[in-house]
Amino acid sequence: MVNRLAVWLFLILLLTGCSFLPTNIVNEINLIQGVGYDLAGKNNIKGTVVFPIIKKGSSYSEVKTAFGQSSKEIRTKLSNETRFRLVSGQLRLTLYGKTLAKQGINDFVDTLNRDPSIGSLIQLAIVDGDTNELLKMKKYKEENISIYLQEMLDQNMEYGRLPRTDLQTFLLQLFQIGQDPYLPLIKKVDHNIQITGMAIFNYDQYVTSISLEELFIFKALLDQNRNGLNRFILKNGDKVVLETLNSNTKYKVKIVNGRPEYIIHLKMKTKLQEFAPSKKKRQAFDKKKYQKQVEHKLEKNALKMINQFKNHQVDPLGFGAKYKEHYRGFNEKQWKKFYPNVKVRVIANVDIRQTGIVD
Amino acid sequence: MKIKNGDKENSSASKHCWIERLSKSNDFVHEHTSLRENEPFWLSYYRTLISSDILHKDVLPFLQDRLSLEELKSKIPVQEIILSNDAEEIIQSIMNGSIAIQIHQLDEDCLLINIANSKFRDVSMPMLESSALGPQVGFIEELDTNINLIRKRLPVPELLVHEMKVGALSKTRVAVIYMDGIADPENVNTVIQRINDIQYDHIQDSSYISSMIEDNSNSLFPQSISTERTDRVAAGLTEGKIIIAVDGSPNLVILPVTLMESFIAMEDYSYSWIIGNFFRLLRLLSVFISGMVTPMYVAIMTYHYELIPARLLETLVGSRATVPFPPFLEALFLELMIEMVKEAGIRLPFKIGQSLGVVGGIVIGQAVVEAGLTSNVLLILVGLGTLASYTSPIYKFSNTIRFLKFPTIFLAQWFGLFGVFLTFQFIQVHLLRLTSLGRPYISQYPIRTTSFQDLWVRLPFSMQKENPKNLRPQKKRKSTGTGKNPEPMNDFYE
């Protein structure tokens, strides 16, 4: 009986030769690789998708735009004008317009989080301007703009000044109590796309941004500095360019009467890359003197940035989360009250290990 | 069976009817040496079975005188001479190449002189299990030569041969060979008993025997190793394995075996142990590649487009851009084509077969790709998979692996990666249940230390101390520990 059933089942499967599941044959679907969302009027969203049209030997990116209330509604509308079904399993990049980000992007990130076919390592970025315009750039028609941007961001996170962000980190920061997310900010400048800084959020709403120059210290405070290059202009006008070989950041939390106090230890091992004294006169590099000056400069910059965050009531460095780790009686409302006046001290320790073969 | 019953009736009815029975065939010779019929001698034999050379040189000269059969027996310089009056025995030995000598035509007593013509091919290189290094001697179709080859490698009286005849029609000689004192007697008894129980009239090859005495004859996996290498057989014997040699088959059967032994080539022992291990593990890896690569392609191209790396996407999708079939049909088509090329290559006459190898298949494949019927990525994968399947030193095993690809492709089409995983699990469960001569086929679990001396990996000889435990050998260690090897005999100058 069971055997006969098995034989029938086998025959049915064999004869149909097909599957119970909906298939996604790679050349019969349109693989969305990049999407962008812009605000278009009140409660109306302009969605842009980029998918490659791959032919034997040649391929180009196709960009489609539609208006709607939600991301899936936009998808449905877009399907009306594509040859194959649109699928999002190959998504690599999602962009949000700055104006949209100011209203909050939670609704759009939520759908990325829910869809199991979307990986958690995709890049998210905020566009200073119109995402549709950026994705439509003629220059990148042949070059697959989604992969281009993804790799540009990846490259800068790995070797440049950008701290590591992707869907994974964004969601962690979004859902973690006592921390706010941050995303890279990109902009179309003439015929190029540039990274201009870091967008800082309050929960899911864009609040402020930090410039490219400040990113060095931001990345250091996040304990992510691996190989950044930074120029310091010291008090007397001397220029020192240091490359970080190894850095280590430790947060010490002290609870005083239920209120937290922070001491940030910034330890850096660096390599002197460039030294230009203001007096235009050849002089030996006084290591100890410049170490002190650079440390002082770092401490000042770090405090300046932290104060800026406090003023905007945003916490991308996760002071709240660290407070929560150390204090059982953590209360989010209370913490919000404490935050603008919280005591933070930065102690930098810069060690210039290599000065080159000149001295 | 019918014939056998007929035998018995006939022999009981008349002692002489064997001449009548045999003379129905035209190549049977029944003549007498003198002019008058009532004088000796009467000769009966099959012209096609005997060596006429020996007949004329060694037998006929003695038949000039009127000697009795006993006198003849002591005079004729042939080794195997029996005096018999049993019709059944007479028929049997005439069938095996003896001549029967009677003094009078109606005498019951016969002198049976074995002058069988044993012309077989010479001992040659193993055809299927060739190797670059190591001994290049393969077994041939003759049982006695094969046993001789084994005895040369293991010249000890502990090497025992138990001979049997199987098959009412073929009366094939089957020899069970084992090392007394090493092989588990239980295994030996099981093999002998199972061979005795065979009810089949003709045995043409050792594979008949091995598939008849297998524990699970429905399994795709060979539960015994068929080999034509003398070194593999000798090594197996010393570990306590049992060999079945069948007359007329150049392949000897080794029992009991485990799955891992299908990955062991005797060449592993010719290299340094590190290099030997590298190749052994490479074979293990290539079996996985062979079985998985095409089904994975089908699964990923049909269902799991998410898994494709972004940089690979253009290559994969681009190669499939003009293919009109779904990946499943495409893969099935190419796999079947490669199998056909392989099958035709074996069946074709030697000279034609040479020009049409797997390489020929790739050429056809290239044409198929250019015609846009399949993607070139798949062609590479199928080629790789087929190549990988040939790395297993056991021919039957590599066939199994190539066959298993097909159900996996079907399941990959129905359920995607889950289907691939399902087949993998199914095979795993099947293998865990499988036994070879009552011993677990995957005896690697639970893990034993002996498995790491010479199974998964091969350690240097100094560290291979124990015989594999799964065979339950009576001799536990590989070295008997006498300490000293026998001095070489060198009496030439004395």
mmCIF file with all atom_site columns, C-alpha atoms in Angstrom, chain A residues 165-291:
data_model
loop_
_atom_site.group_PDB
_atom_site.id
_atom_site.type_symbol
_atom_site.label_atom_id
_atom_site.label_alt_id
_atom_site.label_comp_id
_atom_site.label_asym_id
_atom_site.label_entity_id
_atom_site.label_seq_id
_atom_site.pdbx_PDB_ins_code
_atom_site.Cartn_x
_atom_site.Cartn_y
_atom_site.Cartn_z
_atom_site.occupancy
_atom_site.B_iso_or_equiv
_atom_site.pdbx_formal_charge
_atom_site.auth_seq_id
_atom_site.auth_comp_id
_atom_site.auth_asym_id
_atom_site.auth_atom_id
_atom_site.pdbx_PDB_model_num
ATOM 1   C CA . THR A 1 165 ? 27.618 50.185 8.365   1.00 0.00 ? 165 THR A CA 1
ATOM 2   C CA . ASP A 1 166 ? 25.183 47.859 6.657   1.00 0.00 ? 166 ASP A CA 1
ATOM 3   C CA . LEU A 1 167 ? 21.656 46.637 7.221   1.00 0.00 ? 167 LEU A CA 1
ATOM 4   C CA . GLN A 1 168 ? 22.863 44.475 10.072  1.00 0.00 ? 168 GLN A CA 1
ATOM 5   C CA . THR A 1 169 ? 24.506 47.294 12.047  1.00 0.00 ? 169 THR A CA 1
ATOM 6   C CA . PHE A 1 170 ? 21.703 49.711 11.232  1.00 0.00 ? 170 PHE A CA 1
ATOM 7   C CA . LEU A 1 171 ? 19.092 47.354 12.641  1.00 0.00 ? 171 LEU A CA 1
ATOM 8   C CA . LEU A 1 172 ? 21.198 46.651 15.710  1.00 0.00 ? 172 LEU A CA 1
ATOM 9   C CA . GLN A 1 173 ? 21.585 50.358 16.422  1.00 0.00 ? 173 GLN A CA 1
ATOM 10  C CA . LEU A 1 174 ? 17.947 50.993 15.652  1.00 0.00 ? 174 LEU A CA 1
ATOM 11  C CA . PHE A 1 175 ? 16.595 48.398 18.039  1.00 0.00 ? 175 PHE A CA 1
ATOM 12  C CA . GLN A 1 176 ? 19.205 48.720 20.737  1.00 0.00 ? 176 GLN A CA 1
ATOM 13  C CA . ILE A 1 177 ? 18.130 50.875 23.623  1.00 0.00 ? 177 ILE A CA 1
ATOM 14  C CA . GLY A 1 178 ? 20.578 53.711 24.165  1.00 0.00 ? 178 GLY A CA 1
ATOM 15  C CA . GLN A 1 179 ? 22.072 53.996 20.724  1.00 0.00 ? 179 GLN A CA 1
ATOM 16  C CA . ASP A 1 180 ? 21.130 55.763 17.509  1.00 0.00 ? 180 ASP A CA 1
ATOM 17  C CA . PRO A 1 181 ? 22.054 54.635 14.024  1.00 0.00 ? 181 PRO A CA 1
ATOM 18  C CA . TYR A 1 182 ? 24.282 56.355 11.514  1.00 0.00 ? 182 TYR A CA 1
ATOM 19  C CA . LEU A 1 183 ? 24.597 55.865 7.771   1.00 0.00 ? 183 LEU A CA 1
ATOM 20  C CA . PRO A 1 184 ? 26.951 57.197 5.118   1.00 0.00 ? 184 PRO A CA 1
ATOM 21  C CA . LEU A 1 185 ? 25.884 60.321 3.293   1.00 0.00 ? 185 LEU A CA 1
ATOM 22  C CA . ILE A 1 186 ? 26.535 60.479 -0.438  1.00 0.00 ? 186 ILE A CA 1
ATOM 23  C CA . LYS A 1 187 ? 25.971 63.226 -2.949  1.00 0.00 ? 187 LYS A CA 1
ATOM 24  C CA . LYS A 1 188 ? 25.983 63.708 -6.660  1.00 0.00 ? 188 LYS A CA 1
ATOM 25  C CA . VAL A 1 189 ? 28.655 66.315 -7.409  1.00 0.00 ? 189 VAL A CA 1
ATOM 26  C CA . ASP A 1 190 ? 28.728 67.301 -11.063 1.00 0.00 ? 190 ASP A CA 1
ATOM 27  C CA . HIS A 1 191 ? 29.138 63.966 -12.838 1.00 0.00 ? 191 HIS A CA 1
ATOM 28  C CA . ASN A 1 192 ? 30.471 62.022 -9.911  1.00 0.00 ? 192 ASN A CA 1
ATOM 29  C CA . ILE A 1 193 ? 29.149 60.447 -6.768  1.00 0.00 ? 193 ILE A CA 1
ATOM 30  C CA . GLN A 1 194 ? 30.972 61.368 -3.593  1.00 0.00 ? 194 GLN A CA 1
ATOM 31  C CA . ILE A 1 195 ? 30.851 60.370 0.024   1.00 0.00 ? 195 ILE A CA 1
ATOM 32  C CA . THR A 1 196 ? 30.339 63.594 1.923   1.00 0.00 ? 196 THR A CA 1
ATOM 33  C CA . GLY A 1 197 ? 29.986 62.475 5.502   1.00 0.00 ? 197 GLY A CA 1
ATOM 34  C CA . MET A 1 198 ? 27.933 60.527 7.940   1.00 0.00 ? 198 MET A CA 1
ATOM 35  C CA . ALA A 1 199 ? 24.222 60.980 8.551   1.00 0.00 ? 199 ALA A CA 1
ATOM 36  C CA . ILE A 1 200 ? 23.308 60.748 12.213  1.00 0.00 ? 200 ILE A CA 1
ATOM 37  C CA . PHE A 1 201 ? 19.824 59.588 13.141  1.00 0.00 ? 201 PHE A CA 1
ATOM 38  C CA . ASN A 1 202 ? 17.551 59.964 16.061  1.00 0.00 ? 202 ASN A CA 1
ATOM 39  C CA . TYR A 1 203 ? 15.840 56.580 16.068  1.00 0.00 ? 203 TYR A CA 1
ATOM 40  C CA . ASP A 1 204 ? 14.952 56.464 12.354  1.00 0.00 ? 204 ASP A CA 1
ATOM 41  C CA . GLN A 1 205 ? 14.931 60.171 11.573  1.00 0.00 ? 205 GLN A CA 1
ATOM 42  C CA . TYR A 1 206 ? 17.815 62.040 10.043  1.00 0.00 ? 206 TYR A CA 1
ATOM 43  C CA . VAL A 1 207 ? 18.974 64.764 12.434  1.00 0.00 ? 207 VAL A CA 1
ATOM 44  C CA . THR A 1 208 ? 22.431 65.953 11.602  1.00 0.00 ? 208 THR A CA 1
ATOM 45  C CA . SER A 1 209 ? 25.523 64.982 9.753   1.00 0.00 ? 209 SER A CA 1
ATOM 46  C CA . ILE A 1 210 ? 29.225 64.977 10.422  1.00 0.00 ? 210 ILE A CA 1
ATOM 47  C CA . SER A 1 211 ? 31.710 66.004 7.826   1.00 0.00 ? 211 SER A CA 1
ATOM 48  C CA . LEU A 1 212 ? 34.420 63.925 6.254   1.00 0.00 ? 212 LEU A CA 1
ATOM 49  C CA . GLU A 1 213 ? 37.109 65.629 8.378   1.00 0.00 ? 213 GLU A CA 1
ATOM 50  C CA . GLU A 1 214 ? 35.389 64.668 11.605  1.00 0.00 ? 214 GLU A CA 1
ATOM 51  C CA . LEU A 1 215 ? 34.972 61.070 10.514  1.00 0.00 ? 215 LEU A CA 1
ATOM 52  C CA . PHE A 1 216 ? 38.478 60.148 11.609  1.00 0.00 ? 216 PHE A CA 1
ATOM 53  C CA . ILE A 1 217 ? 37.754 60.855 15.217  1.00 0.00 ? 217 ILE A CA 1
ATOM 54  C CA . PHE A 1 218 ? 34.257 59.401 14.915  1.00 0.00 ? 218 PHE A CA 1
ATOM 55  C CA . LYS A 1 219 ? 35.633 56.137 13.645  1.00 0.00 ? 219 LYS A CA 1
ATOM 56  C CA . ALA A 1 220 ? 38.253 56.148 16.377  1.00 0.00 ? 220 ALA A CA 1
ATOM 57  C CA . LEU A 1 221 ? 35.592 56.649 19.044  1.00 0.00 ? 221 LEU A CA 1
ATOM 58  C CA . LEU A 1 222 ? 33.694 53.700 17.609  1.00 0.00 ? 222 LEU A CA 1
ATOM 59  C CA . ASP A 1 223 ? 36.844 51.610 18.000  1.00 0.00 ? 223 ASP A CA 1
ATOM 60  C CA . GLN A 1 224 ? 36.971 50.860 14.328  1.00 0.00 ? 224 GLN A CA 1
ATOM 61  C CA . ASN A 1 225 ? 40.093 52.685 13.258  1.00 0.00 ? 225 ASN A CA 1
ATOM 62  C CA . ARG A 1 226 ? 42.246 50.235 11.434  1.00 0.00 ? 226 ARG A CA 1
ATOM 63  C CA . ASN A 1 227 ? 44.118 52.143 8.816   1.00 0.00 ? 227 ASN A CA 1
ATOM 64  C CA . GLY A 1 228 ? 42.923 55.723 8.665   1.00 0.00 ? 228 GLY A CA 1
ATOM 65  C CA . LEU A 1 229 ? 45.042 58.584 7.473   1.00 0.00 ? 229 LEU A CA 1
ATOM 66  C CA . ASN A 1 230 ? 44.542 61.936 9.173   1.00 0.00 ? 230 ASN A CA 1
ATOM 67  C CA . ARG A 1 231 ? 46.028 65.373 8.981   1.00 0.00 ? 231 ARG A CA 1
ATOM 68  C CA . PHE A 1 232 ? 46.425 67.445 12.110  1.00 0.00 ? 232 PHE A CA 1
ATOM 69  C CA . ILE A 1 233 ? 47.064 71.168 11.926  1.00 0.00 ? 233 ILE A CA 1
ATOM 70  C CA . LEU A 1 234 ? 48.568 72.069 15.234  1.00 0.00 ? 234 LEU A CA 1
ATOM 71  C CA . LYS A 1 235 ? 48.449 75.388 17.116  1.00 0.00 ? 235 LYS A CA 1
ATOM 72  C CA . ASN A 1 236 ? 51.552 76.860 15.633  1.00 0.00 ? 236 ASN A CA 1
ATOM 73  C CA . GLY A 1 237 ? 50.523 75.865 12.144  1.00 0.00 ? 237 GLY A CA 1
ATOM 74  C CA . ASP A 1 238 ? 52.632 72.707 11.861  1.00 0.00 ? 238 ASP A CA 1
ATOM 75  C CA . LYS A 1 239 ? 51.072 70.058 9.695   1.00 0.00 ? 239 LYS A CA 1
ATOM 76  C CA . VAL A 1 240 ? 51.339 66.451 10.788  1.00 0.00 ? 240 VAL A CA 1
ATOM 77  C CA . VAL A 1 241 ? 49.858 63.581 8.822   1.00 0.00 ? 241 VAL A CA 1
ATOM 78  C CA . LEU A 1 242 ? 49.570 60.371 10.781  1.00 0.00 ? 242 LEU A CA 1
ATOM 79  C CA . GLU A 1 243 ? 48.530 56.936 9.634   1.00 0.00 ? 243 GLU A CA 1
ATOM 80  C CA . THR A 1 244 ? 46.948 54.720 12.236  1.00 0.00 ? 244 THR A CA 1
ATOM 81  C CA . LEU A 1 245 ? 48.610 51.357 12.530  1.00 0.00 ? 245 LEU A CA 1
ATOM 82  C CA . ASN A 1 246 ? 46.554 50.114 15.391  1.00 0.00 ? 246 ASN A CA 1
ATOM 83  C CA . SER A 1 247 ? 44.064 51.788 17.651  1.00 0.00 ? 247 SER A CA 1
ATOM 84  C CA . ASN A 1 248 ? 42.160 50.782 20.683  1.00 0.00 ? 248 ASN A CA 1
ATOM 85  C CA . THR A 1 249 ? 39.299 52.613 22.388  1.00 0.00 ? 249 THR A CA 1
ATOM 86  C CA . LYS A 1 250 ? 37.989 51.792 25.813  1.00 0.00 ? 250 LYS A CA 1
ATOM 87  C CA . TYR A 1 251 ? 35.003 53.261 27.578  1.00 0.00 ? 251 TYR A CA 1
ATOM 88  C CA . LYS A 1 252 ? 35.144 53.392 31.349  1.00 0.00 ? 252 LYS A CA 1
ATOM 89  C CA . VAL A 1 253 ? 31.757 53.946 32.955  1.00 0.00 ? 253 VAL A CA 1
ATOM 90  C CA . LYS A 1 254 ? 31.491 55.204 36.479  1.00 0.00 ? 254 LYS A CA 1
ATOM 91  C CA . ILE A 1 255 ? 28.111 55.429 38.153  1.00 0.00 ? 255 ILE A CA 1
ATOM 92  C CA . VAL A 1 256 ? 27.812 58.346 40.545  1.00 0.00 ? 256 VAL A CA 1
ATOM 93  C CA . ASN A 1 257 ? 24.425 58.590 42.279  1.00 0.00 ? 257 ASN A CA 1
ATOM 94  C CA . GLY A 1 258 ? 22.807 56.646 39.447  1.00 0.00 ? 258 GLY A CA 1
ATOM 95  C CA . ARG A 1 259 ? 24.250 58.994 36.882  1.00 0.00 ? 259 ARG A CA 1
ATOM 96  C CA . PRO A 1 260 ? 26.920 57.785 34.525  1.00 0.00 ? 260 PRO A CA 1
ATOM 97  C CA . GLU A 1 261 ? 30.307 59.392 33.953  1.00 0.00 ? 261 GLU A CA 1
ATOM 98  C CA . TYR A 1 262 ? 32.488 58.348 31.077  1.00 0.00 ? 262 TYR A CA 1
ATOM 99  C CA . ILE A 1 263 ? 36.200 58.243 30.524  1.00 0.00 ? 263 ILE A CA 1
ATOM 100 C CA . ILE A 1 264 ? 37.238 57.344 26.979  1.00 0.00 ? 264 ILE A CA 1
ATOM 101 C CA . HIS A 1 265 ? 40.751 55.998 26.571  1.00 0.00 ? 265 HIS A CA 1
ATOM 102 C CA . LEU A 1 266 ? 41.954 56.474 23.023  1.00 0.00 ? 266 LEU A CA 1
ATOM 103 C CA . LYS A 1 267 ? 45.128 54.570 22.337  1.00 0.00 ? 267 LYS A CA 1
ATOM 104 C CA . MET A 1 268 ? 46.740 54.921 18.936  1.00 0.00 ? 268 MET A CA 1
ATOM 105 C CA . LYS A 1 269 ? 49.847 53.535 17.437  1.00 0.00 ? 269 LYS A CA 1
ATOM 106 C CA . THR A 1 270 ? 50.678 55.614 14.401  1.00 0.00 ? 270 THR A CA 1
ATOM 107 C CA . LYS A 1 271 ? 53.163 56.152 11.683  1.00 0.00 ? 271 LYS A CA 1
ATOM 108 C CA . LEU A 1 272 ? 54.308 59.579 10.545  1.00 0.00 ? 272 LEU A CA 1
ATOM 109 C CA . GLN A 1 273 ? 53.479 60.010 6.903   1.00 0.00 ? 273 GLN A CA 1
ATOM 110 C CA . GLU A 1 274 ? 54.060 63.702 6.355   1.00 0.00 ? 274 GLU A CA 1
ATOM 111 C CA . PHE A 1 275 ? 55.501 66.499 8.422   1.00 0.00 ? 275 PHE A CA 1
ATOM 112 C CA . ALA A 1 276 ? 55.435 70.127 7.268   1.00 0.00 ? 276 ALA A CA 1
ATOM 113 C CA . PRO A 1 277 ? 56.600 72.652 9.852   1.00 0.00 ? 277 PRO A CA 1
ATOM 114 C CA . SER A 1 278 ? 55.105 76.111 9.482   1.00 0.00 ? 278 SER A CA 1
ATOM 115 C CA . LYS A 1 279 ? 58.490 77.848 9.472   1.00 0.00 ? 279 LYS A CA 1
ATOM 116 C CA . LYS A 1 280 ? 59.442 76.321 6.148   1.00 0.00 ? 280 LYS A CA 1
ATOM 117 C CA . LYS A 1 281 ? 62.721 75.299 7.611   1.00 0.00 ? 281 LYS A CA 1
ATOM 118 C CA . ARG A 1 282 ? 64.090 71.828 7.817   1.00 0.00 ? 282 ARG A CA 1
ATOM 119 C CA . GLN A 1 283 ? 63.926 70.667 11.382  1.00 0.00 ? 283 GLN A CA 1
ATOM 120 C CA . ALA A 1 284 ? 64.123 67.364 13.201  1.00 0.00 ? 284 ALA A CA 1
ATOM 121 C CA . PHE A 1 285 ? 60.859 65.801 14.263  1.00 0.00 ? 285 PHE A CA 1
ATOM 122 C CA . ASP A 1 286 ? 60.470 66.145 17.989  1.00 0.00 ? 286 ASP A CA 1
ATOM 123 C CA . LYS A 1 287 ? 58.415 63.054 18.653  1.00 0.00 ? 287 LYS A CA 1
ATOM 124 C CA . LYS A 1 288 ? 57.453 63.703 22.273  1.00 0.00 ? 288 LYS A CA 1
ATOM 125 C CA . LYS A 1 289 ? 56.382 67.249 21.628  1.00 0.00 ? 289 LYS A CA 1
ATOM 126 C CA . TYR A 1 290 ? 54.203 66.389 18.681  1.00 0.00 ? 290 TYR A CA 1
ATOM 127 C CA . GLN A 1 291 ? 52.700 63.370 20.385  1.00 0.00 ? 291 GLN A CA 1
#
